[in-house]
Amino acid sequence: MDTTAGHTERDRSSAPEPGVPGAGETGEGSRSVRSGGSSGVSTLLGALRPSGMSWRRVLLLGVVCTGLVLLFSRFVVQPFQIPSGSMEPTLRVGDRVLVNKLAYRFGEEPARGDLIVFDGAGSFVPEGAEGNPVGAAARGVLAALGLAEPAETDFVKRVVGVGGDRVVCCDKGGRIAVNGVAVDEGYLHPGDVPSEVPFDIVVPDGTLWVMGDHRSSSRDSRDHLGSPGGGMVPVERVIGRADWIGWPVGRWASLERTDVFSRVPDVPSAPGGPHG
């Protein structure tokens, strides 16, 4: 999950005609000046309206366009406003990332290194934390257009472990190890260590272990080890993959998948089950 200047010609009806009192005199001249101002506003509004189109049609067109944008945002690509610095330096506060909602719709699953947006209800926050349903719905519409921060239950993090992975922190070099292979996380915030909290976990099938790039300012899977679900995010709760930074203009970029996990082996499948 921003001005149009119009130029209008001076209304000729406001200019005094021969025999009509001028601007400092009384009578029809003063009324002429006032009506000229009103006419100017009308002219400006008319210039903003497409030629030959009534205001009713303009309003209907606006509603239809908004509806199409919401449908596109709901099913294809949604702008997501970054509300905190937990993903710095990769993502900054106020960035609008474009979330690809089709990334995992056709058989592909989240992979190590992916930047994902997910619904943390039931894992990072208690179920029912959305608050007032009317306010949540209104906020959801604005968030879908990239005009407001996301719902309090939505998060953006990096996938570090997938189902079956053993994720350990830290090895003798102070690095995170996944399936016995140490990972040099070049995307971490300068000055941060991989984790000040030691852990050794095995990610259950169908879930993800996620962490922020700004480890010292990120509440992620590490902070929810004692919560229901043990800090794991169900794959079914993933909204999509953050593939691009769309705003501000100076930050336009494609968020390529990192290759720091390329040497990590997959967990071998066991007979009768997806993982050993």
GROMACS .gro file of N, CA and C in nm, residues 11 33-43:
model
   36
   11ASP      N    1  -1.441   3.878  -1.747
   11ASP     CA    2  -1.580   3.887  -1.791
   11ASP      C    3  -1.608   4.027  -1.841
   33VAL      N    4  -2.016   4.525  -1.098
   33VAL     CA    5  -1.890   4.471  -1.050
   33VAL      C    6  -1.914   4.344  -0.970
   34ARG      N    7  -2.018   4.347  -0.884
   34ARG     CA    8  -2.046   4.230  -0.802
   34ARG      C    9  -2.087   4.111  -0.890
   35SER      N   10  -2.174   4.134  -0.987
   35SER     CA   11  -2.218   4.025  -1.072
   35SER      C   12  -2.103   3.972  -1.156
   36GLY      N   13  -2.008   4.060  -1.190
   36GLY     CA   14  -1.891   4.016  -1.266
   36GLY      C   15  -1.808   3.918  -1.187
   37GLY      N   16  -1.792   3.938  -1.053
   37GLY     CA   17  -1.716   3.846  -0.970
   37GLY      C   18  -1.781   3.709  -0.967
   38SER      N   19  -1.914   3.707  -0.953
   38SER     CA   20  -1.986   3.581  -0.950
   38SER      C   21  -1.972   3.508  -1.082
   39SER      N   22  -1.979   3.585  -1.190
   39SER     CA   23  -1.965   3.526  -1.322
   39SER      C   24  -1.827   3.466  -1.342
   40GLY      N   25  -1.725   3.531  -1.282
   40GLY     CA   26  -1.588   3.480  -1.293
   40GLY      C   27  -1.573   3.343  -1.229
   41VAL      N   28  -1.635   3.325  -1.110
   41VAL     CA   29  -1.630   3.197  -1.042
   41VAL      C   30  -1.697   3.089  -1.127
   42SER      N   31  -1.815   3.125  -1.182
   42SER     CA   32  -1.888   3.030  -1.266
   42SER      C   33  -1.807   2.990  -1.388
   43THR      N   34  -1.739   3.090  -1.446
   43THR     CA   35  -1.655   3.062  -1.562
   43THR      C   36  -1.542   2.966  -1.527
   0.00000   0.00000   0.00000
